[in-house]
XYZ file of C-alpha atoms in Angstrom:
498
model
C -0.063 0.013 -0.093
C 2.718 2.462 1.008
C 4.609 1.659 -2.490
C 1.305 2.273 -4.230
C 1.138 5.598 -2.809
C 4.576 6.583 -3.659
C 4.093 5.420 -7.277
C 0.841 7.463 -7.217
C 2.918 10.481 -5.958
C 5.597 9.956 -8.736
C 3.025 9.898 -11.553
C 1.255 13.126 -10.178
C 4.385 15.213 -10.752
C 2.614 18.452 -9.162
C 1.926 16.491 -6.185
C 5.497 15.401 -5.994
C 6.792 19.091 -6.123
C 4.275 19.915 -3.459
C 6.039 17.478 -1.281
C 9.433 19.164 -1.750
C 7.934 22.557 -1.311
C 6.399 21.454 2.119
C 9.904 20.055 3.090
C 11.685 23.385 1.878
C 9.069 25.335 3.988
C 9.561 23.269 6.951
C 13.461 23.584 6.919
C 13.594 27.365 6.187
C 10.736 29.221 7.886
C 12.563 30.404 11.061
C 14.417 32.848 8.858
C 11.259 34.375 7.254
C 11.328 38.114 7.373
C 14.867 38.156 8.848
C 16.482 40.347 6.295
C 19.968 40.271 8.157
C 20.093 36.610 8.144
C 22.849 36.368 5.872
C 25.394 39.081 4.430
C 25.303 37.841 0.719
C 21.636 37.692 -0.152
C 20.889 41.032 1.508
C 23.398 42.543 -0.545
C 21.780 40.989 -3.681
C 18.407 42.315 -2.551
C 19.785 45.885 -2.340
C 21.385 45.579 -5.662
C 18.074 44.322 -7.097
C 16.417 47.476 -5.567
C 19.110 49.823 -7.120
C 18.660 48.310 -10.335
C 14.997 49.124 -10.275
C 16.035 52.731 -9.295
C 18.076 52.956 -12.352
C 21.607 52.066 -11.423
C 23.577 49.804 -13.986
C 25.464 46.886 -12.449
C 29.310 47.361 -12.431
C 28.949 50.945 -13.313
C 26.976 52.389 -10.407
C 26.687 49.489 -8.131
C 29.628 47.019 -8.046
C 29.934 43.240 -7.273
C 31.707 40.333 -8.887
C 28.745 38.088 -9.736
C 27.163 37.848 -13.170
C 23.921 39.737 -13.830
C 21.145 37.116 -13.756
C 21.233 36.734 -10.007
C 20.659 40.491 -9.614
C 18.186 40.559 -12.270
C 16.132 37.793 -10.534
C 16.388 39.892 -7.143
C 15.368 42.919 -9.169
C 12.188 40.901 -10.588
C 11.258 39.799 -7.182
C 11.576 43.386 -5.758
C 9.380 44.685 -8.548
C 6.550 42.368 -7.265
C 7.385 42.972 -3.533
C 10.340 44.555 -2.078
C 10.774 42.671 0.997
C 13.080 40.017 2.635
C 10.156 37.635 2.879
C 9.414 37.822 -0.797
C 12.821 36.781 -2.024
C 12.915 34.134 0.699
C 9.651 32.671 -0.623
C 10.937 32.674 -4.139
C 14.198 31.044 -2.907
C 12.031 28.368 -1.152
C 10.403 27.331 -4.420
C 13.870 27.274 -5.896
C 14.868 25.006 -3.064
C 11.824 22.786 -3.685
C 12.671 22.475 -7.558
C 16.165 21.547 -6.544
C 14.644 18.700 -4.526
C 12.274 17.756 -7.183
C 15.208 17.737 -9.715
C 17.327 15.635 -7.351
C 14.599 13.131 -6.881
C 13.868 12.836 -10.715
C 17.435 12.095 -11.471
C 17.828 9.814 -8.372
C 14.962 7.884 -9.722
C 17.131 6.837 -12.796
C 19.368 4.853 -10.457
C 17.203 3.928 -7.481
C 13.670 2.865 -6.756
C 10.916 4.347 -4.874
C 10.996 5.752 -2.030
C 14.645 6.137 -2.172
C 14.620 8.669 -4.938
C 12.326 11.032 -2.987
C 14.464 10.544 0.018
C 17.380 11.894 -2.088
C 15.186 15.120 -2.722
C 14.364 15.578 0.656
C 18.015 15.040 1.847
C 18.822 17.838 -0.664
C 16.582 20.188 0.954
C 17.906 19.685 4.519
C 21.402 19.868 3.294
C 20.865 22.985 1.611
C 19.745 24.612 4.791
C 22.742 23.296 6.649
C 25.490 24.468 4.289
C 24.332 28.181 4.053
C 21.698 27.737 1.377
C 18.743 28.365 3.833
C 18.024 31.820 2.180
C 18.803 33.316 -1.066
C 22.454 32.237 -1.942
C 23.204 32.167 -5.523
C 23.355 28.516 -5.708
C 19.970 28.149 -4.259
C 18.727 29.680 -7.732
C 21.134 28.304 -10.157
C 21.243 24.608 -8.831
C 17.920 23.803 -10.065
C 19.535 24.722 -13.773
C 22.341 22.571 -13.163
C 20.123 19.742 -12.326
C 17.967 20.269 -15.413
C 21.308 19.940 -17.579
C 22.435 16.852 -15.615
C 18.912 15.295 -16.114
C 18.954 16.098 -19.843
C 22.369 13.874 -20.221
C 21.419 11.286 -17.782
C 18.253 10.481 -19.120
C 19.830 10.274 -22.601
C 22.647 7.987 -22.093
C 21.328 5.256 -24.137
C 20.818 7.440 -27.115
C 24.128 9.069 -26.786
C 25.704 5.508 -26.890
C 23.999 4.938 -30.002
C 25.394 8.069 -31.573
C 22.355 10.204 -31.226
C 22.345 13.608 -29.577
C 18.759 14.350 -28.326
C 17.462 17.901 -28.357
C 16.921 18.069 -24.767
C 20.899 17.765 -24.363
C 21.414 20.833 -26.402
C 18.610 22.656 -24.152
C 20.554 21.468 -21.153
C 23.650 23.128 -22.339
C 21.439 26.558 -22.525
C 20.469 25.883 -18.845
C 24.001 25.329 -17.737
C 24.809 28.718 -19.498
C 22.142 30.200 -17.743
C 23.533 28.918 -14.215
C 26.900 30.560 -15.409
C 24.780 33.947 -15.535
C 24.182 33.564 -11.665
C 27.731 32.524 -10.775
C 30.946 31.886 -12.673
C 31.807 28.908 -10.446
C 28.855 26.993 -12.219
C 31.171 27.028 -15.402
C 33.185 23.969 -13.791
C 30.209 21.970 -13.928
C 29.037 23.170 -17.338
C 32.345 22.430 -18.868
C 31.895 18.621 -17.598
C 28.457 18.509 -19.028
C 29.809 19.592 -22.281
C 32.494 17.207 -22.505
C 30.614 13.933 -21.040
C 28.083 13.735 -24.146
C 30.799 14.337 -26.503
C 32.978 11.593 -25.048
C 30.118 9.132 -25.166
C 29.369 10.233 -28.651
C 32.866 9.665 -29.586
C 32.858 6.040 -28.073
C 29.969 5.368 -30.208
C 31.998 5.681 -33.166
C 30.645 9.066 -34.500
C 32.589 10.715 -37.279
C 35.014 13.510 -36.023
C 33.408 16.111 -38.362
C 29.754 15.363 -37.106
C 31.221 15.309 -33.491
C 32.879 18.904 -34.042
C 29.450 20.131 -35.450
C 27.678 19.153 -32.265
C 30.465 20.238 -30.030
C 30.176 23.767 -31.625
C 26.438 23.785 -31.245
C 26.721 22.692 -27.549
C 29.414 25.240 -26.811
C 27.521 28.094 -28.585
C 24.338 27.323 -26.608
C 26.190 27.226 -23.338
C 27.786 30.469 -24.177
C 24.841 32.206 -25.352
C 23.396 33.794 -21.947
C 27.078 35.272 -21.127
C 27.717 36.338 -24.607
C 24.489 38.132 -24.830
C 25.314 39.963 -21.590
C 28.746 40.957 -22.925
C 27.377 42.173 -26.036
C 24.831 44.386 -24.096
C 27.720 45.925 -22.019
C 29.824 46.621 -25.209
C 26.888 48.341 -26.751
C 26.371 50.506 -23.840
C 30.238 51.099 -23.872
C 30.872 49.659 -20.277
C 32.318 46.093 -21.380
C 35.725 47.010 -19.392
C 33.559 47.289 -16.224
C 31.924 43.836 -16.913
C 35.320 42.187 -17.712
C 36.909 43.660 -14.519
C 34.005 42.418 -12.240
C 33.603 39.058 -13.857
C 37.018 38.041 -14.581
C 39.839 40.180 -13.398
C 38.512 40.770 -9.894
C 38.405 37.053 -9.212
C 42.088 36.980 -9.860
C 43.116 40.328 -8.109
C 41.543 39.277 -4.889
C 43.739 38.113 -2.326
C 42.594 34.770 -0.337
C 43.304 33.929 3.433
C 45.936 31.694 4.755
C 43.397 29.710 6.638
C 42.263 27.696 3.582
C 43.378 24.236 4.753
C 41.596 24.607 8.142
C 38.531 25.606 6.309
C 38.808 22.746 3.749
C 39.174 20.276 6.652
C 36.254 21.630 8.502
C 34.251 21.436 5.257
C 35.243 17.880 4.509
C 34.280 16.933 7.949
C 30.853 18.462 7.618
C 30.195 16.800 4.293
C 31.551 13.265 5.714
C 28.068 11.623 5.959
C 26.798 12.660 2.606
C 30.004 11.879 0.988
C 30.143 8.353 2.713
C 26.389 7.655 1.645
C 27.343 8.646 -1.915
C 30.136 6.069 -2.125
C 28.048 3.499 -0.623
C 25.274 4.202 -2.951
C 27.462 3.982 -5.829
C 29.076 0.762 -4.776
C 25.534 -0.535 -4.452
C 24.482 0.752 -7.647
C 27.104 -0.937 -9.576
C 25.466 -4.279 -8.681
C 22.684 -3.424 -11.196
C 24.758 -0.843 -13.113
C 22.016 1.604 -14.392
C 23.028 3.477 -17.278
C 23.782 6.971 -15.937
C 25.330 5.836 -12.623
C 28.863 6.408 -13.842
C 28.129 9.644 -15.469
C 26.553 10.863 -12.110
C 29.385 9.919 -10.247
C 31.909 11.645 -12.581
C 29.569 14.550 -12.071
C 30.006 14.243 -8.274
C 33.820 14.214 -8.751
C 33.753 17.208 -11.157
C 31.782 19.334 -8.700
C 34.125 18.384 -5.736
C 37.182 19.270 -7.720
C 35.610 22.590 -8.629
C 35.267 23.376 -4.763
C 38.673 22.042 -3.955
C 40.367 24.063 -6.585
C 38.730 27.345 -5.605
C 41.268 29.660 -3.663
C 38.862 30.540 -0.922
C 36.491 28.493 0.945
C 33.148 29.221 2.719
C 30.604 26.925 3.849
C 28.186 27.718 1.027
C 30.728 26.774 -1.578
C 29.655 23.233 -0.765
C 26.014 23.840 -2.301
C 26.918 22.712 -5.714
C 28.035 19.476 -4.323
C 24.765 18.727 -2.444
C 22.565 17.514 -5.242
C 25.002 14.829 -6.872
C 25.864 13.472 -3.456
C 22.017 13.099 -2.640
C 21.587 11.479 -5.971
C 24.360 8.909 -5.509
C 23.049 8.442 -1.841
C 19.704 7.150 -3.288
C 20.756 3.411 -3.825
C 22.018 3.272 -0.210
C 18.897 4.882 0.908
C 17.162 1.923 -0.758
C 18.498 -0.640 1.671
C 16.312 -2.154 3.829
C 16.851 -1.071 7.526
C 20.254 0.663 7.303
C 19.347 2.791 4.411
C 16.433 4.334 6.235
C 18.554 4.663 9.356
C 21.316 6.437 7.478
C 18.749 8.836 5.913
C 17.208 9.546 9.151
C 20.562 10.249 10.820
C 21.635 12.555 8.009
C 18.348 14.671 8.379
C 18.524 14.741 12.182
C 22.456 15.512 12.328
C 22.261 18.349 9.939
C 18.930 19.947 11.068
C 20.267 19.739 14.621
C 23.464 21.415 13.803
C 21.858 24.113 11.543
C 22.046 27.725 12.618
C 18.528 27.841 11.074
C 17.197 26.177 14.041
C 18.897 28.244 16.839
C 15.258 29.280 17.575
C 16.150 31.763 20.379
C 18.617 33.841 18.336
C 15.960 33.763 15.232
C 13.241 35.064 17.723
C 15.609 37.926 18.822
C 16.912 38.730 15.281
C 13.881 40.298 13.806
C 13.135 42.895 16.456
C 16.783 43.537 16.962
C 16.947 44.369 13.123
C 13.988 46.540 13.252
C 15.475 48.529 16.195
C 18.632 49.096 14.340
C 16.662 50.498 11.219
C 14.443 52.703 13.400
C 17.555 54.230 15.166
C 19.359 54.742 11.806
C 16.145 56.257 10.130
C 15.714 58.910 13.049
C 19.392 60.124 13.008
C 19.696 60.237 9.119
C 16.933 62.509 8.221
C 18.514 63.559 4.924
C 19.309 59.864 4.031
C 23.227 60.569 4.031
C 24.355 57.017 5.438
C 27.640 55.093 5.165
C 27.673 51.577 6.245
C 31.128 50.642 7.272
C 30.545 47.025 8.198
C 27.571 44.856 7.769
C 24.453 45.142 7.086
C 24.435 46.567 3.490
C 20.706 46.250 3.380
C 20.439 49.201 5.935
C 20.396 51.515 2.746
C 17.412 49.822 1.184
C 15.757 49.574 4.797
C 15.841 53.260 5.338
C 15.157 54.301 1.681
C 18.665 55.750 1.059
C 20.838 55.423 -1.962
C 24.360 54.098 -1.243
C 26.917 56.888 -1.507
C 29.214 54.828 -3.500
C 29.579 52.231 -6.119
C 31.332 50.048 -3.564
C 28.042 49.499 -1.679
C 29.202 46.144 -0.234
C 30.886 47.383 3.120
C 33.587 44.537 2.615
C 35.151 46.196 -0.408
C 36.181 49.312 1.772
C 37.190 47.329 4.949
C 38.746 43.959 3.729
C 42.419 43.939 3.111
C 41.837 40.974 0.672
C 39.644 43.137 -1.401
C 42.167 45.990 -2.025
C 42.208 46.783 -5.673
C 40.121 43.903 -6.867
C 37.242 46.039 -7.958
C 39.683 48.211 -10.266
C 38.587 51.334 -8.358
C 40.832 52.855 -5.759
C 38.759 52.228 -2.584
C 40.909 54.507 -0.511
C 40.232 57.424 -2.891
C 36.721 56.400 -3.031
C 36.267 56.342 0.562
C 37.881 59.666 0.910
C 35.294 61.016 -1.646
C 32.445 59.694 0.161
C 33.666 61.130 3.562
C 34.163 64.533 1.849
C 30.466 64.491 1.269
C 29.855 64.310 5.097
C 27.424 61.553 5.775
C 25.515 62.205 8.702
C 25.413 58.764 9.997
C 28.131 56.004 9.954
C 27.195 52.428 10.855
C 30.309 50.468 11.975
C 30.615 46.828 13.062
C 32.605 46.125 16.221
C 34.744 44.485 15.488
C 35.126 44.585 11.756
C 34.748 40.914 10.311
C 37.870 40.665 8.278
C 41.396 39.938 8.697
C 43.697 41.644 7.098
C 41.840 44.919 7.234
C 42.357 47.804 4.968
C 44.109 49.836 7.425
C 44.017 52.967 5.323
C 40.130 52.889 5.191
C 39.838 52.074 8.775
C 41.956 54.953 9.789
C 39.936 57.487 7.496
C 36.588 56.228 9.267
C 37.961 56.456 12.677
C 39.049 59.925 12.129
C 35.743 60.837 10.641
C 33.470 59.409 13.549
C 35.468 61.364 16.201
C 33.519 64.440 14.874
C 30.218 62.798 15.471
C 27.801 64.106 18.001
C 26.663 60.785 19.417
C 27.073 56.996 19.196
C 24.769 54.279 20.047
C 25.756 50.657 20.201
C 23.390 48.048 19.227
C 23.183 44.374 19.050
C 21.690 42.660 15.956
C 21.711 38.845 14.959
C 22.487 36.934 11.879
C 23.119 33.316 10.951
C 26.436 33.365 12.885
C 24.845 34.818 15.914
C 25.210 38.130 17.832
C 26.780 41.240 15.906
C 27.652 44.556 17.578
C 26.903 47.666 15.752
C 27.991 51.376 16.488
C 25.881 53.908 14.992
C 27.528 57.383 14.904
C 25.267 60.145 14.202
C 25.365 63.921 13.938
C 28.578 63.552 11.832
C 27.791 66.225 9.120
C 28.801 69.692 9.599
C 27.732 71.062 6.310
C 24.174 71.350 4.796
C 23.312 68.299 2.487
C 24.939 68.547 -0.865
C 25.574 66.259 -3.784
C 28.651 63.964 -3.187
C 31.779 65.250 -5.194
C 32.687 63.634 -8.351
C 34.676 60.458 -8.114
C 38.437 60.897 -8.117
C 40.491 59.659 -11.105
């Protein structure tokens, strides 16, 4: 009877998606309405709001991620400019990721193990920094669409046939790169894998070259269109600096090995289940098994070779690991026990379910907004330390293209944007912001000492300072709100220095 219910759920695909939507809601609801939950997505939301106000990305407001992420946030803000709005949309994308994970897992595992893989994806997403609106939450479903297009076509590829859905999959991989450049590592693998299978089928090299060119063109199309748009507007150098050069110019911290070991420790259970699932799957040798295992290896290598490591960098690994774990989840007894242990361990250790902190976070953030709004009547605000969304929260335009505060205070970011951040901050301070919000201590090492010194000198002139506590996914953060800092009447900021 239970199996019949699962089969009916699988046939009724909207019902299967509804299952993952319920799971995603269940593991993400504590942060709803909490705009300060994470530093990245609050900045994505700020940029989305600024795009609606007429700013041009990389020209009027700067970051190093591609435009599709910010256009998504702008589209959400167009409908409803609130943290809850983008959190709910991210929940739908998390559910889509769970659904895609289950659909692919079904190619190598029976019911109910395949839906269990989708549920594991939703839970792991929350544990590894994807509980809000991180970029991977939005582009993972696109990567899953590409993976499914190939995994479901292995038999045809082995016969020398390239199905249209694989070509469409290359386009969805290109869209994923339009959200974050690191998706390009997986996209490269997805481009090579079908061609390798076609080559082994005995396809003539000229026919193979034609198909390779078509796949590459479709994969490159989204970013090529973005590049042409910026070239036409005369701002291609700014685009190139942001998307390419800034990633090489940025310094990376010396604690990489420690972070890598910590990340590997957190991933040990899904990695173990993926290995056990692959070994169990080899008994029946389902056609996509080796392709999916190679995808997991490629995604892992993409994370391993990246110069910097943060918890959310593991998000692209979660779907392939959960999919490979599905055959293990199908084992009687121990599979269900392992699945339950995976869920319980990751939910219990997730900051999402630190409910006392989540309960304090919203009123604390509201109090900070109210204080900043009261002491900033002309909207002349400088945020030097998170949270960047304060600009949007009080209805103020950032006074600088470097609106993400870390670009001013992080020593690792010095020069990465192609903008002289010391001269830019000097320009901002000459315009005399009436309020300066500083996080104490600043969350960076090393610091940009020249800019820290500039701000220290400036806030000495401020008439008052109020220290307040807010909370994010890491816990308590202390903010110093320096007010009454401007001596001159409100004026337009001076032009940026060359």
